[in-house]
Every structure is written in C-alpha cells, then in structure tokens.
C-alpha cells in the first residue's frame, strides 16, 4: 500500500490494453502483445476493487473515479442484463455459462455504494441463487469451475483446459473459497459464511491441511495427489472463519512449508 508509483504504473499498463468496451484484454504476452482479446470478469472486478482501495490508501481521487467507471463498465458489459448473472467476460457467458469463482459478493456492495447502481444487489441475489442450485446437487459446498443459471455442472462452451468440461472443483473453482471468505470477513455476508462453513466442514472431514488434494469432484472425490500450493492456499482462507485454533495453525504451518 505504500508503493503508489508501482500501483499507478500497473494501472497505466492495464489501460493501455483496453478493448473497445473499456475493459482490459484478458491475455497479454511478455512483450505486451494482446494474444487473447476481450475482458475477463474476474480480473476486471479485482482491478475495480483495487482502484477503490488505492484511492483510499493514497488519497488519490482520480483512482476512485477510475474505479467507479470500471465498475460501471463491468455492469454494462459483463453482467447479463436480463438475469443479472455474472458473465465470463464482455464477449461471452451469462445465464448459459457462468463461473462461480468469478462471483465476488464482497465487492458488489462496495460497487453499489460508489456507483449508486442498486443492480449490484440483484447480481448478488442471483449468484447466491445459482450457488443454492449447485448445493442441491452436492453436500460438500464445493463449487464447479463452470455452471449455468440452473446450477448444472460444467458447460459445453468452456475451453479444453477445464477438467471434465468444467464440472469439477478444479483450477478455476479453487478461487471460490477465497472470494466467499472475503465476503464473509469484509461485509459480514451471512450467505457467504454459510457456504464457507460447508467447505470448512468438507476440509475438516477430509483430514485438514495435511490432506488437501489437487482438485476434487464436487461430490468430494479427490482428483489428484496431495497439494502443496494452489488448493492448500485457497482452502486456508476458509480457516479465517474457523473456531478451531489448532486447524488454523496447521494450515498456517503447511502454507509456510509450501513456500519455495
């Protein structure tokens, strides 16, 4: 938070890669070439929230203005206007294809406040309706990489890099614990906390920090070996909300041991 110059430099780079909707093209190579066009909701909402936090941290009013503008463009181009479903990006997705790891209810109340757009509350209501639909298919609390408005697992339109066409708790869905933990911690979101508690129970029953695997079916069956990084880190965010101090300590120690 003390490095405003780096923050401003990163934001200038992002703006230099905007598409025609004023959203950053999602894939830029190391030479600065755009090799994947169109915005991606997860990155855009993270940037919007970062701008609002940066505004407060640095006392830079223009960052608040930019954050409000970006949040408004997200609503305009990356939210389905009929169902208020978070889209995958500005070029695709909606009620037929949505990504639960892009759901950021901890941000959306802030976006509503700064933009004056109450439709953000409708987005939040819709995303929790979708999560409830998924919960009707599993008791673990784990969410799939991709789903639709009816909570069906996976989507035929997703790329081949998604395991089993996006039906599993894999390298997209792994971010869901973090996003819901943020909503529970930042804005005391009771629905986020309820989902966090479901996932906490799953990882507790699965053996805790030493037994976190690399991906799961949403039913709970492990897909890979013992994980030492990505899945461990995201599961650990759930334990901010755990009353079990020994379990919290175990995740902290496991994270420290996994740090290269």
Backbone as a ProteinNet text record, in pm:
[ID]
protein_1_A
[PRIMARY]
XXXXXXXXXXXXXXXXXXXXXXXXXXXXXXXXXXXXXXXXXXXXXXXXXXXXXXXXXXXXXXXXXXXXXXXXXXXXXXXXXXXXXXXXXXXXXXXXXXXXXXXXXXXXXXXXXXXXXXXXXXXXXXXXXXXXXXXXXXXXXXXXXXXXXXXXXXXXXXXXXXXXXXXXXXXXXXXXXXXXXXXXXXXXXXXXXXXXXXXXXXXXXXXXXXXXXXXXXXXXXXXXXXXXXXXXXXXXXXXXXXXXXXXXXXXXXXXXXXXX
[TERTIARY]
80.7	0	84.9	212.9	297.3	358.2	347.3	416	318.4	286.8	190.9	244.4	373.9	429.8	407.3	433.9	412.4	264.4	178.1	33.9	-9.2	34.8	-3.1	52.3	172.4	233.5	153	112.3	32	-101.6	-162.8	-291.1	-274.1	-166.8	-140.6	-121.6	-51.8	-33.7	-168.8	-252.4	-384.2	-465.5	-465.6	-543.7	-492	-363	-306.1	-349.8	-409.8	-453	-605.6	-675.6	-821.8	-876.8	-992	-1065	-1163.2	-1249.6	-1340.7	-1446.9	-1465	-1561.4	-1497.5	-1369.2	-1300.7	-1266.9	-1245.6	-1205.6	-1075.5	-990.6	-859.6	-870.8	-806	-797.9	-731.1	-786.3	-754.6	-618.1	-556.6	-430.5	-328.4	-223.2	-115.4	15.3	97.8	221.9	331.2	449.4	558.2	613.5	579.4	622.2	515.9	404	296.5	197.8	207.3	114.3	-14.5	-127.7	-256.6	-276.2	-280	-296.3	-428	-505.2	-639	-726.6	-821.2	-897.8	-1022.5	-1070.7	-1190.6	-1158.7	-1250	-1230.7	-1263.8	-1213.7	-1248.1	-1297.8	-1417.4	-1481.3	-1396.2	-1331.9	-1257.2	-1147.9	-1071.2	-963.6	-1019.5	-1127.7	-1183.3	-1237.6	-1308.9	-1363.7	-1252.7	-1145.2	-1032.2	-965.1	-952.6	-893.4	-981.8	-1112.2	-1202.5	-1192.8	-1190.6	-1180.6	-1045.2	-938.5	-804.9	-798.7	-863.5	-865.3	-935.3	-1044.9	-1117.5	-1036.9	-966.8	-879.3	-760.5	-703.4	-590.7	-628.1	-748	-794.8	-789.6	-839	-839.7	-698.9	-616.1	-481.4	-391.7	-405.7	-316.5	-380	-507.1	-576.4	-580.9	-592.3	-588.1	-728.8	-796.4	-936.1	-956.2	-855.1	-873	-884.6	-826.5	-839.8	-983.2	-1046.8	-1187.6	-1273.5	-1244.7	-1319.1	-1300.4	-1175.8	-1148.6	-1214.7	-1213.4	-1276.7	-1426.8	-1490.5	-1634.8	-1664.5	-1581.4	-1601.9	-1586.8	-1485.2	-1463.1	-1578.2	-1623.7	-1737.2	-1861	-1881.9	-1997.6	-1986.6	-1864.4	-1846.6	-1863.6	-1823.2	-1845.8	-1995.6	-2071.7	-2216.2	-2274.2	-2225.1	-2278.5	-2245.8	-2123.6	-2077	-2053.9	-2042.4	-2006.1	-2110.2	-2228.3	-2341.5	-2456.6	-2518.7	-2632.5	-2747.6	-2797.5	-2896.3	-3035	-3059.6	-3192	-3202	-3094	-3096.3	-3003.5	-2917	-2815.7	-2715.6	-2692.8	-2590.8	-2453.6	-2351.9	-2216.5	-2172.7	-2127	-2081	-1934.4	-1885.5	-1744.4	-1657.1	-1708	-1636.4	-1730.3	-1675.3	-1764.5	-1805.9	-1744.5	-1777.4	-1857	-1870.7	-1942.2	-1984.5	-2073.6	-2121.8	-2252.8	-2305.7	-2433.8	-2508.7	-2638.3	-2718.9	-2683	-2631.8	-2596.1	-2458.3	-2369.8	-2231.7	-2181.1	-2156.5	-2102.5	-2002.3	-1914	-1803	-1815.3	-1847.5	-1865.8	-1742.9	-1623.1	-1504.4	-1489.2	-1575	-1578	-1675.2	-1758.9	-1857.8	-1786.2	-1800.9	-1729.6	-1827.1	-1915.8	-2015.6	-1954.9	-1832.2	-1765.9	-1733.4	-1727.3	-1702.3	-1831.9	-1936	-2051	-2127.1	-2127.3	-2190.9	-2112.5	-1981.2	-1897.6	-1924.6	-1933.4	-1962.6	-2098.3	-2195.5	-2327.6	-2318.8	-2241.6	-2230.6	-2163	-2054.5	-1978	-2040.1	-2115.4	-2176.5	-2321.3	-2383	-2525.1	-2614.4	-2559.5	-2633.7	-2680.4	-2808.2	-2862.5	-2868.4	-2844.3	-2844.7	-2735.2	-2633	-2531	-2592	-2693.7	-2758.7	-2834.6	-2885.3	-2953	-2852.7	-2732.9	-2627.1	-2594.8	-2582.1	-2552.5	-2663.2	-2787.9	-2900.7	-2897.2	-2866.4	-2862.9	-2750.3	-2632.8	-2520.9	-2547.6	-2613.4	-2644	-2754.9	-2843.6	-2945	-2877.8	-2778.7	-2705.6	-2628.6	-2564	-2491.3	-2586.1	-2705.5	-2803.1	-2844.6	-2855.1	-2885.8	-2775.3	-2649.5	-2537.9	-2542.1	-2572.2	-2578.6	-2682.4	-2784.7	-2885.4	-2833	-2714.1	-2654.7	-2540.1	-2498.8	-2386.3	-2395.9	-2339.1	-2341.9	-2208.1	-2108	-1972.7	-1952	-2034.4	-2011.1	-1914.5	-1848.1	-1756	-1834.6	-1780.5	-1844.6	-1764.5	-1829.4	-1758.8	-1689.6	-1599.5	-1536	-1640.8	-1739.6	-1840	-1978.3	-2079.5	-2216.9	-2307.2	-2437.7	-2533	-2632.6	-2735.8	-2829.8	-2906	-2911.5	-2982.2	-2888.2	-2761.7	-2666.6	-2619.1	-2639.6	-2587.2	-2434.9	-2372.7	-2227.5	-2161.1	-2065.5	-1991.6	-2066.6	-2000.4	-2059.3	-1987.5	-2063.5	-2004.8	-1919.9	-1939.9	-1869.7	-1732.8	-1693.9	-1567.5	-1452.1	-1331.9	-1212.9	-1172.7	-1090.1	-1046.7	-956.1	-901.5	-814.5	-892.3	-1024.9	-1106.4	-1124.2	-1095.1	-1110.6	-1257.8	-1286.7	-1422.9	-1521.6	-1481.6	-1566.4	-1616.5	-1536.4	-1570.4	-1665.2	-1682.5	-1776	-1717.4	-1585.7	-1518	-1468.9	-1430.9	-1363.6	-1217	-1183.2	-1052.6	-987	-903.5	-819.2	-891	-1015.8	-1098	-1165.5	-1239	-1321.7	-1240.9	-1112.5	-1030	-1033.7	-1068.9	-1073.3	-1201.2	-1301.3	-1429.2	-1417	-1339.4	-1327.4	-1276.2	-1177	-1121.4	-1225.5	-1295.1	-1391.3	-1504.1	-1551.8	-1659.9	-1609.7	-1486.4	-1427.5	-1413.2	-1375	-1366.5	-1502.3	-1606.9	-1740.8	-1784.5	-1753.7	-1789.9	-1712.8	-1583.4	-1498.9	-1520	-1533.2	-1540.5	-1677.3	-1782.1	-1915.7	-2012.8	-1958.4	-2040.9	-2159	-2130.3	-2232.4	-2270	-2392	-2433.4	-2441.1	-2478	-2485.4	-2345.7	-2251.4	-2112.9	-2062.1	-2093.3	-2048.1	-2107.3	-2233.5	-2294.6	-2222.1	-2180.8	-2107.8	-1966.9	-1904.7	-1773.2	-1780.1	-1884.3	-1897.4	-1911.6	-1982.8	-1994.9	-1857.9	-1779.4	-1647.7	-1552.2	-1562.5	-1481.1	-1506	-1632.3	-1666.5	-1605.9	-1610.6	-1554.1	-1404.9	-1329.5	-1184.8	-1148.8	-1227.5	-1205.5	-1222.8	-1332.7	-1360.8	-1259.6	-1198.6	-1101.8	-962	-941.5	-811.1	-732.6	-791.9	-725.7	-611.6	-519	-415.5	-326.6	-297.6	-203.3	-262.3	-394.6	-460.1	-531.2	-501.7	-563.3	-510.6	-601.4	-565.3	-567.9	-510.8	-512.7	-642.6	-747.2	-875.7	-965.7	-1096.6	-1198.3	-1316.3	-1386.7	-1521.7	-1606.5	-1714.4	-1794.3	-1857.4	-1861.4	-1909.4	-1809	-1682.8	-1579.4	-1468.1	-1482	-1376.4	-1255.2	-1136.9	-1014.9	-979.3	-924.2	-882.2	-731.9	-655.2	-510	-443	-312.2	-233.7	-238.9	-163.6	-158.7	-100.9	-170.7	-134.5	-44.4	49.8	139.9	138.3	33.1	32.4	-105.3	-155.2	-276.3	-398	-430.4	-550.9	-533.6	-414	-385.7	-406.9	-355.2	-367.1	-512.5	-590.5	-729.7	-813.1	-787.3	-858.1	-825.4	-702.6	-661.9	-740.9	-790.2	-866.9	-995.8	-1046.8	-1167.2	-1142.2	-1019	-989.3	-975.4	-984.9	-1001.1	-1127.9	-1225.9	-1356.6	-1372.4	-1267.2	-1276.8	-1254.6	-1332.7	-1314.7	-1206.7	-1154.9	-1056.1	-916.3	-857.1	-726.5	-617.1	-629.8	-528.7	-533.8	-654.5	-668	-613.2	-641	-585.8	-433.6	-377.2	-231.5	-173.1	-243.1	-193.2	-188.3	-290.9	-289.2	-178.8	-158.3	-51.5	84.8	108	236	252.5	143.5	151.5	181.1	120.7	150	294.1	346	485.1	579.1	543.9	628.7	622.6	512.1	499.1	563.9	607	666	806	831.2	964.1	1068.5
-120.8	0	127	114.1	232.6	263.7	172.8	187.5	240	368.1	426.6	428.3	448.3	455	324.7	211.5	82.5	62.8	100.3	88.6	167	292.2	377.4	322.1	266.4	208.8	88.1	2.8	-114.1	-72.4	29.7	75.9	138.6	210.4	267.9	158.3	52	-60.4	-122.9	-145.1	-205.9	-121.3	9.7	98	94.7	71.2	67	-58.6	-154.2	-280.4	-293.6	-181.4	-185	-226.3	-294.4	-322.4	-208.4	-225.4	-117.1	-88.1	-178.4	-156.1	-94.3	-62.1	-3.3	-103.7	-230.1	-336.7	-397	-441.1	-490.1	-623.4	-633.4	-761.9	-864	-982.8	-1076.2	-1142.9	-1149.3	-1223	-1138.4	-1101.1	-1018.3	-1092.8	-1106.4	-1181.4	-1093.6	-1153.5	-1083.2	-966	-960.2	-847.5	-739	-758.9	-660.7	-677.6	-790.2	-815.4	-877.8	-834.8	-891.7	-1020.4	-1132.6	-1262.3	-1329.3	-1263.9	-1309.6	-1187	-1166.1	-1041.6	-1051.8	-935	-927.7	-927.5	-872.1	-867.3	-999.8	-1018.4	-1131.9	-1075.1	-1115.3	-1053.9	-1059.9	-1173.3	-1186.2	-1080.7	-1062.6	-963.1	-821.6	-795.9	-660.2	-620.1	-710.6	-673.8	-659.5	-739.8	-723.3	-587.9	-546.9	-415.8	-303.2	-314.8	-210.1	-196	-309.3	-303.6	-248.5	-288.2	-237.3	-85.4	-33.6	111.6	182.9	127	190	184.1	73.2	62.8	158	163.4	253.7	398.7	435.3	571.8	609.8	519.9	547.6	543.9	451	436.3	554.4	603.1	707.2	846.1	853.2	982.8	1037.9	947.7	987	979.1	1092.2	1093.9	1036.1	1051.9	1001.1	849	781.7	637.2	597.8	675	649.7	668.6	773.1	797.7	681.6	635.3	524.3	395.9	375.4	256.3	255.8	371.4	381.4	357	415.4	398.3	253	184.9	45.7	-41.4	-16.9	-92.6	-73.1	47	73.4	0.2	-7.1	-79	-230	-277.6	-418.8	-448.7	-364	-384	-378.9	-288.4	-269.5	-387	-439.9	-535.8	-677.6	-694.1	-825.4	-881.8	-824.3	-877.7	-894.6	-1013	-1036.2	-943.9	-858.6	-757.6	-813.9	-937	-995.8	-1073.3	-1142.8	-1226.4	-1176.5	-1080	-1027.2	-1135.2	-1227.9	-1329.8	-1274.1	-1293.3	-1253.7	-1332.7	-1262.1	-1326.2	-1367.8	-1442.6	-1479	-1359.6	-1276.9	-1159.9	-1073.4	-973.8	-885.4	-943.6	-1055.4	-1114.6	-1243.5	-1300.5	-1428.3	-1456.9	-1557.2	-1600.6	-1533.8	-1576.4	-1527.8	-1641	-1646.1	-1747.8	-1888.7	-1900.8	-2032.6	-2078	-1984.6	-2016.8	-1912	-1952.9	-1860.2	-1934.2	-1858.7	-1915.8	-1875.6	-1970.3	-1934.1	-1871.8	-1900.3	-1840.3	-1693.3	-1643.9	-1502	-1427.1	-1499.5	-1435	-1365.7	-1234.2	-1157.3	-1071.3	-1134.2	-1055.7	-959.4	-985.8	-892.6	-759.4	-757.1	-633	-561.9	-638.7	-583.1	-480.3	-495.1	-392.1	-261.4	-271.4	-151.8	-87.9	-170.1	-117.1	-46	-104.4	-41	94.4	101.8	227.5	337.7	302.3	407.1	449.1	358	392.3	437.5	405.8	435.2	341.2	228.6	133.7	16.5	13.6	-92.7	-227.4	-229.4	-357.9	-451.2	-396.9	-484.6	-575.9	-529.3	-616.1	-728.8	-701.5	-805.6	-908.9	-864.1	-958.3	-1051	-992.8	-1072.6	-1174.1	-1130.2	-1221.2	-1335.7	-1304.8	-1407	-1506.5	-1459.7	-1552.5	-1649.3	-1601	-1693.1	-1790.8	-1748.8	-1842.9	-1954.8	-1919.7	-2020.1	-2113.8	-2057.6	-2140.9	-2238.5	-2191.8	-2281.7	-2393.7	-2361.8	-2466.4	-2572	-2528	-2623.3	-2703.5	-2636.2	-2705.4	-2817.3	-2801.6	-2906.1	-3034.3	-3027.8	-3143.8	-3204.8	-3138.5	-3187.5	-3129.9	-3200.3	-3153.3	-3097.9	-3095.7	-3057	-2906.6	-2829	-2685.5	-2648.6	-2748.8	-2721	-2678.5	-2583.1	-2531.1	-2573.8	-2589.5	-2631.9	-2515	-2547.9	-2444.2	-2361.8	-2429.9	-2362	-2420.9	-2338.3	-2381.9	-2291.2	-2305.5	-2215.7	-2168.3	-2098	-2041.5	-2147.3	-2269	-2377.7	-2461.6	-2420.5	-2492	-2622.8	-2643.2	-2763.6	-2759.1	-2871.8	-2875.8	-2874.2	-2781.2	-2773.6	-2696.4	-2678.9	-2607.6	-2651.2	-2681.1	-2731.3	-2627.4	-2499.2	-2392.4	-2359.2	-2421.7	-2384.3	-2453.6	-2398.2	-2447.5	-2585.8	-2650.1	-2785.6	-2790.4	-2675	-2678.3	-2706.8	-2693.8	-2725.5	-2876.3	-2929.9	-3073.8	-3111.3	-3217	-3269.2	-3158.6	-3072.4	-2963.1	-2871.2	-2857.5	-2760.5	-2809.5	-2941.9	-2995.8	-3001.3	-2990.3	-3019.5	-2894	-2913.6	-2811.2	-2818.3	-2740.6	-2752	-2614.5	-2581.9	-2462.8	-2330.5	-2331.2	-2211.2	-2203.4	-2309.4	-2309.2	-2293.9	-2325.1	-2318	-2179.7	-2076.7	-1940.6	-1911.5	-1996.3	-1970.3	-1958.3	-2044.9	-2026.8	-1889.1	-1841.4	-1708.6	-1599	-1600.9	-1493.9	-1492.7	-1609.3	-1614.2	-1581	-1617.4	-1579	-1427.8	-1363.7	-1217.1	-1155.2	-1207.1	-1151.9	-1169.3	-1284.6	-1308.6	-1217.4	-1199.6	-1120.6	-970.1	-925.2	-781.6	-721.3	-791.6	-730.6	-815.3	-912.2	-996.4	-1057.3	-1108.3	-1166.2	-1304.6	-1318.8	-1444.3	-1559.5	-1530.7	-1637	-1684.1	-1591.5	-1631.3	-1716.2	-1675.4	-1750.7	-1891	-1905.6	-2038.1	-2129.8	-2074.2	-2155.3	-2184.6	-2087.9	-2109.7	-2223.5	-2224.9	-2329.7	-2467.5	-2475.9	-2603.6	-2652.9	-2562.5	-2601.7	-2631	-2555	-2583.6	-2725.7	-2763.3	-2898	-3002.1	-2975.9	-3070.1	-3089.2	-2980.8	-2993.6	-3048	-3016.5	-3076	-3227.5	-3269.1	-3412.1	-3484.5	-3409.1	-3469	-3481.8	-3441.5	-3459.3	-3331.8	-3216.2	-3090.1	-3057.6	-2976.5	-2918.6	-3023.3	-3131.3	-3230.5	-3315.9	-3307	-3395.1	-3321	-3193.1	-3119.4	-3174.7	-3204.1	-3265.1	-3162.7	-3201.9	-3117	-3142	-3074.2	-3081	-3192.2	-3166.8	-3261.9	-3258.6	-3370.4	-3364.4	-3290.1	-3225.5	-3152.8	-3247.7	-3376.1	-3475.5	-3500	-3457.6	-3471.6	-3567.3	-3646	-3740.1	-3664.5	-3701.1	-3632.5	-3663.7	-3563.8	-3579.5	-3596.4	-3548.9	-3552.7	-3588.4	-3574.3	-3606.2	-3494.8	-3511.6	-3410.7	-3281.4	-3172.9	-3044.3	-2966.2	-2890.7	-2811.7	-2664.8	-2620.4	-2481.4	-2424.5	-2429.1	-2356.7	-2395.2	-2522.7	-2565.9	-2549.8	-2571.9	-2550.9	-2404.8	-2313.2	-2170.4	-2125.2	-2169.8	-2126.6	-2189.6	-2316.7	-2378.6	-2307.4	-2259.6	-2193.8	-2066.1	-2001.5	-1878.1	-1906	-2027.8	-2064.3	-2061.3	-2090.8	-2108.3	-1977.5	-1866.4	-1737	-1740.2	-1819.6	-1824.8	-1945.6	-2024.6	-2145.1	-2113.3	-2178.4	-2164.4	-2258.6	-2343.6	-2443.7	-2385.2	-2340.6	-2273.8	-2369.7	-2496.7	-2593.5	-2613.1	-2615.3	-2629.6	-2506	-2388.5	-2265.6	-2269.8	-2310.5	-2316.8	-2418.7	-2530.7	-2634.2	-2583	-2507.9	-2452.3	-2348.3	-2267.1	-2167.4	-2235.5	-2338.7	-2409.3	-2479.2	-2535.5	-2601.9	-2501.4	-2383.3	-2280.3	-2234.2	-2218.7	-2178	-2285.1	-2410.2	-2519.1	-2529.7	-2484.5	-2494.4	-2379.1	-2275.5	-2157	-2190.9	-2180.1	-2214.1	-2113.2
0	0	0	31.5	34.6	-101.9	-195.7	-324.1	-429.2	-420.9	-514.2	-656.4	-673.6	-808.6	-884.4	-817.2	-882.3	-913.9	-820.1	-841.2	-965.1	-973.4	-1086.3	-1217.8	-1211.1	-1331.4	-1380.7	-1289.1	-1325.7	-1386.7	-1328.9	-1381	-1519.5	-1540.6	-1672.7	-1777.2	-1738.9	-1830.6	-1864.5	-1763.1	-1786	-1883.8	-1863.7	-1951.5	-2094.6	-2109.9	-2245.4	-2320.8	-2250.4	-2311.8	-2311.6	-2300.9	-2300.5	-2436.7	-2432.8	-2556.4	-2583.4	-2682.4	-2721.4	-2617.1	-2519.7	-2411.7	-2287.5	-2297.7	-2183.2	-2075.7	-2114.9	-2024.4	-2075.6	-1985	-2026	-2098.9	-2214.9	-2283.9	-2192.8	-2190.4	-2082.3	-2092.3	-2211.5	-2224.5	-2299	-2229.5	-2284.2	-2262.3	-2367.3	-2350.5	-2290	-2270.2	-2200.5	-2279.8	-2409.9	-2492.5	-2502.8	-2433.4	-2435.4	-2547.7	-2619.3	-2728.8	-2676.5	-2728.4	-2690.3	-2768.5	-2697.5	-2764.1	-2723.1	-2637.4	-2601.3	-2583.7	-2673	-2672.4	-2585.7	-2542.6	-2460.9	-2312.7	-2235.3	-2091.4	-2025.2	-1903.7	-1818.4	-1685.9	-1645.6	-1529.5	-1404.7	-1378.9	-1253.4	-1241.4	-1348.2	-1344.4	-1338.2	-1412.2	-1415.4	-1279.8	-1211.5	-1080.9	-976.8	-988	-897	-918.4	-1045	-1072.6	-1019.2	-1038	-989.6	-838.6	-768.9	-622.8	-580.4	-651	-618.7	-634.5	-737.3	-757.8	-642.4	-595.1	-484.4	-355	-334.2	-217.2	-232.5	-354.1	-378.2	-357.8	-397.3	-377.5	-230.4	-145	-1.6	56.8	7.8	62.7	28	-96.6	-144.6	-142.3	-111.2	-116.9	-257.7	-355.9	-497.3	-554.9	-565.3	-607.8	-747.4	-835.4	-971.2	-973.7	-873.5	-867.8	-830.4	-744	-713.3	-837.8	-912.6	-1036.2	-1133.6	-1147.2	-1237.7	-1188.7	-1056.2	-1000	-1023.3	-1004.9	-1031.5	-1178.6	-1264.5	-1408.3	-1449.2	-1395.4	-1431.1	-1380.1	-1257.1	-1203.3	-1290	-1338.4	-1425	-1557.4	-1611.9	-1738.6	-1719.1	-1603.1	-1572.9	-1571.8	-1505.3	-1502.6	-1643.9	-1724.6	-1858.9	-1951.3	-1940.9	-2040.7	-1987.2	-1855.6	-1802.4	-1705	-1707.6	-1632.2	-1730	-1729.4	-1817.7	-1776.7	-1866.7	-1829.4	-1800.6	-1842.1	-1820.6	-1690.2	-1654.1	-1533.4	-1423.6	-1455.8	-1364.1	-1321.9	-1412.6	-1392.4	-1430	-1345	-1384.8	-1507.3	-1610.2	-1732.6	-1718.5	-1816.1	-1817.8	-1855.5	-1944	-1990.3	-2071	-2140.1	-2215.8	-2349.9	-2389.8	-2519.2	-2511	-2389.5	-2381.4	-2238.2	-2227.3	-2097.3	-2059.3	-1948	-1897.9	-1833.2	-1851.9	-1786	-1832.2	-1955.3	-2006.3	-1961.9	-1928.6	-1890.6	-1793.3	-1669.4	-1570.7	-1483.4	-1420.9	-1345.8	-1199.4	-1108.8	-968.4	-902.5	-955.7	-895.3	-932.7	-1022.4	-1053	-962.1	-886.7	-800.9	-685.1	-674.8	-572.4	-492.5	-414.5	-340.8	-239.8	-196.5	-105.6	-169.9	-303.8	-376.9	-414.2	-440.2	-509.7	-426	-295.3	-212.3	-220.6	-231.5	-249.1	-384.7	-488.7	-621.6	-622.5	-554.2	-547.1	-478.3	-370.8	-295.6	-376.7	-447.1	-514.3	-646.2	-709.1	-838.4	-824	-710.6	-693.6	-772.4	-818.7	-902	-815.6	-782.7	-697.4	-767.9	-897.2	-967.6	-918.3	-853.9	-795.8	-690.7	-619.6	-521.4	-590.9	-710.6	-788.5	-837.9	-871.4	-910.3	-792.7	-674.3	-555.5	-528.6	-538.7	-518	-618.7	-743.5	-848.1	-825.9	-789.5	-773.2	-659.1	-551.7	-441.9	-481.2	-567.7	-617.6	-696.7	-778	-855.4	-762.1	-660.6	-564.2	-495.4	-460.5	-398.4	-492.7	-621	-718.9	-721.3	-718	-713.2	-583.5	-471	-342.3	-342.4	-425.4	-436	-498.3	-558	-625.2	-545.2	-436.7	-357.4	-217.1	-120.3	18.9	64	-24.7	16.3	26.6	-42.6	-52.6	-162.5	-223.7	-333.5	-456.5	-529.6	-649.6	-772.3	-886.7	-1007.9	-1076.9	-1167.7	-1249.4	-1323.9	-1382.2	-1463	-1435.7	-1453.4	-1435.6	-1518.8	-1499.5	-1562.9	-1457.5	-1498.1	-1401.7	-1323.5	-1376.1	-1308.2	-1220.7	-1213.8	-1131.1	-1189	-1320.2	-1384.9	-1386.9	-1367.6	-1355.5	-1491.6	-1510	-1634.8	-1741.1	-1853.8	-1967.1	-2093.9	-2197.2	-2321	-2392.3	-2359	-2430.8	-2372.9	-2260.6	-2198.5	-2267.9	-2247.8	-2315.9	-2266.4	-2344.1	-2311.8	-2189.6	-2144.3	-2027.5	-1900.2	-1903.7	-1787.3	-1776.6	-1661.3	-1640.8	-1650.3	-1724.3	-1738.3	-1776.4	-1869.8	-1920.5	-1809.4	-1704.5	-1600.7	-1494.7	-1480.8	-1382.5	-1242	-1229.2	-1103.2	-1030.1	-905.2	-825.4	-864.1	-968.9	-1031.3	-1031.4	-1128.9	-1118.5	-1145.5	-1186.8	-1180.7	-1044.7	-1011.3	-889.9	-762.4	-767.3	-646.7	-582	-659.7	-603.4	-525.9	-539.3	-472.8	-321.2	-252.8	-107.5	-68.7	-141.8	-112.6	-133.5	-245.6	-273.8	-171	-131.6	-33.8	106.3	137.2	266	277.1	166.9	164.6	193.8	130	152.2	296.4	354	493.4	587.4	561.1	650.3	634.1	509.5	483.8	509.8	467.8	476.6	558.3	634.5	722.4	647.6	529	442	495.7	545.2	608.9	509.3	383.9	283.9	245.6	237.7	213.2	328.9	451.7	569.6	570.4	529.3	525	427.4	311.6	213.4	262.8	326.5	387.2	488.1	570.5	672	608.7	495.9	426.1	381	322.3	273.5	388.6	496.4	614.8	663.6	671.3	716.7	623.4	493.2	397.4	420.6	433.8	450.1	587.9	691	823	817.5	754.8	745.1	656.7	563.7	472.3	527.9	651	713	736.3	702.9	731.7	637	684.2	598.6	533.2	602.9	550	439.6	420.9	324.7	211.8	193	82.4	-50	-140.6	-268.8	-382	-494.5	-613.5	-689.1	-646.4	-713.4	-663.4	-678.7	-633.5	-729.5	-738	-789.7	-685.9	-727.5	-628.9	-527.4	-558.5	-462.5	-351.2	-372.7	-271.9	-306.6	-412.5	-451.5	-504.4	-455.1	-495.4	-640.1	-708.2	-847.1	-860.6	-761.3	-772.9	-642.8	-641	-522.5	-419.8	-312.4	-206.6	-261.9	-237.9	-296.2	-201.2	-257	-173.7	-211.4	-280.4	-322.5	-340.3	-463.4	-500.1	-416.4	-412.6	-340.9	-190.2	-141.7	0.1	38	-43.4	-12.9	-10.8	-110.6	-116.2	-4.8	27.7	140.5	270.7	282.6	406.7	433.4	328	351.1	427	415.4	489.9	640.3	680.1	822.1	898.1	826.4	894.7	978.9	933.2	997.9	1090	1106.3	1187.7	1335.2	1420.2	1565	1617.3	1530.9	1570.1	1553.7	1663.6	1657	1611.4	1643.9	1601	1450.1	1394.9	1249.2	1178.6	1233	1173.1	1174.3	1286.6	1298.4	1201.7	1182.9	1091.7	948.7	907.4	772.3	758	860.3	854.2	839.4	917.6	909.1	774.8	723.3	592.8	482.6	491.3	393	398.4	518.8	533.1	476.3	498.5	448.9	296.8	236.4	90.7	18.3	89.9	29.4	-20	-152.5	-203.7	-160
[MASK]
++++++++++++++++++++++++++++++++++++++++++++++++++++++++++++++++++++++++++++++++++++++++++++++++++++++++++++++++++++++++++++++++++++++++++++++++++++++++++++++++++++++++++++++++++++++++++++++++++++++++++++++++++++++++++++++++++++++++++++++++++++++++++++++++++++

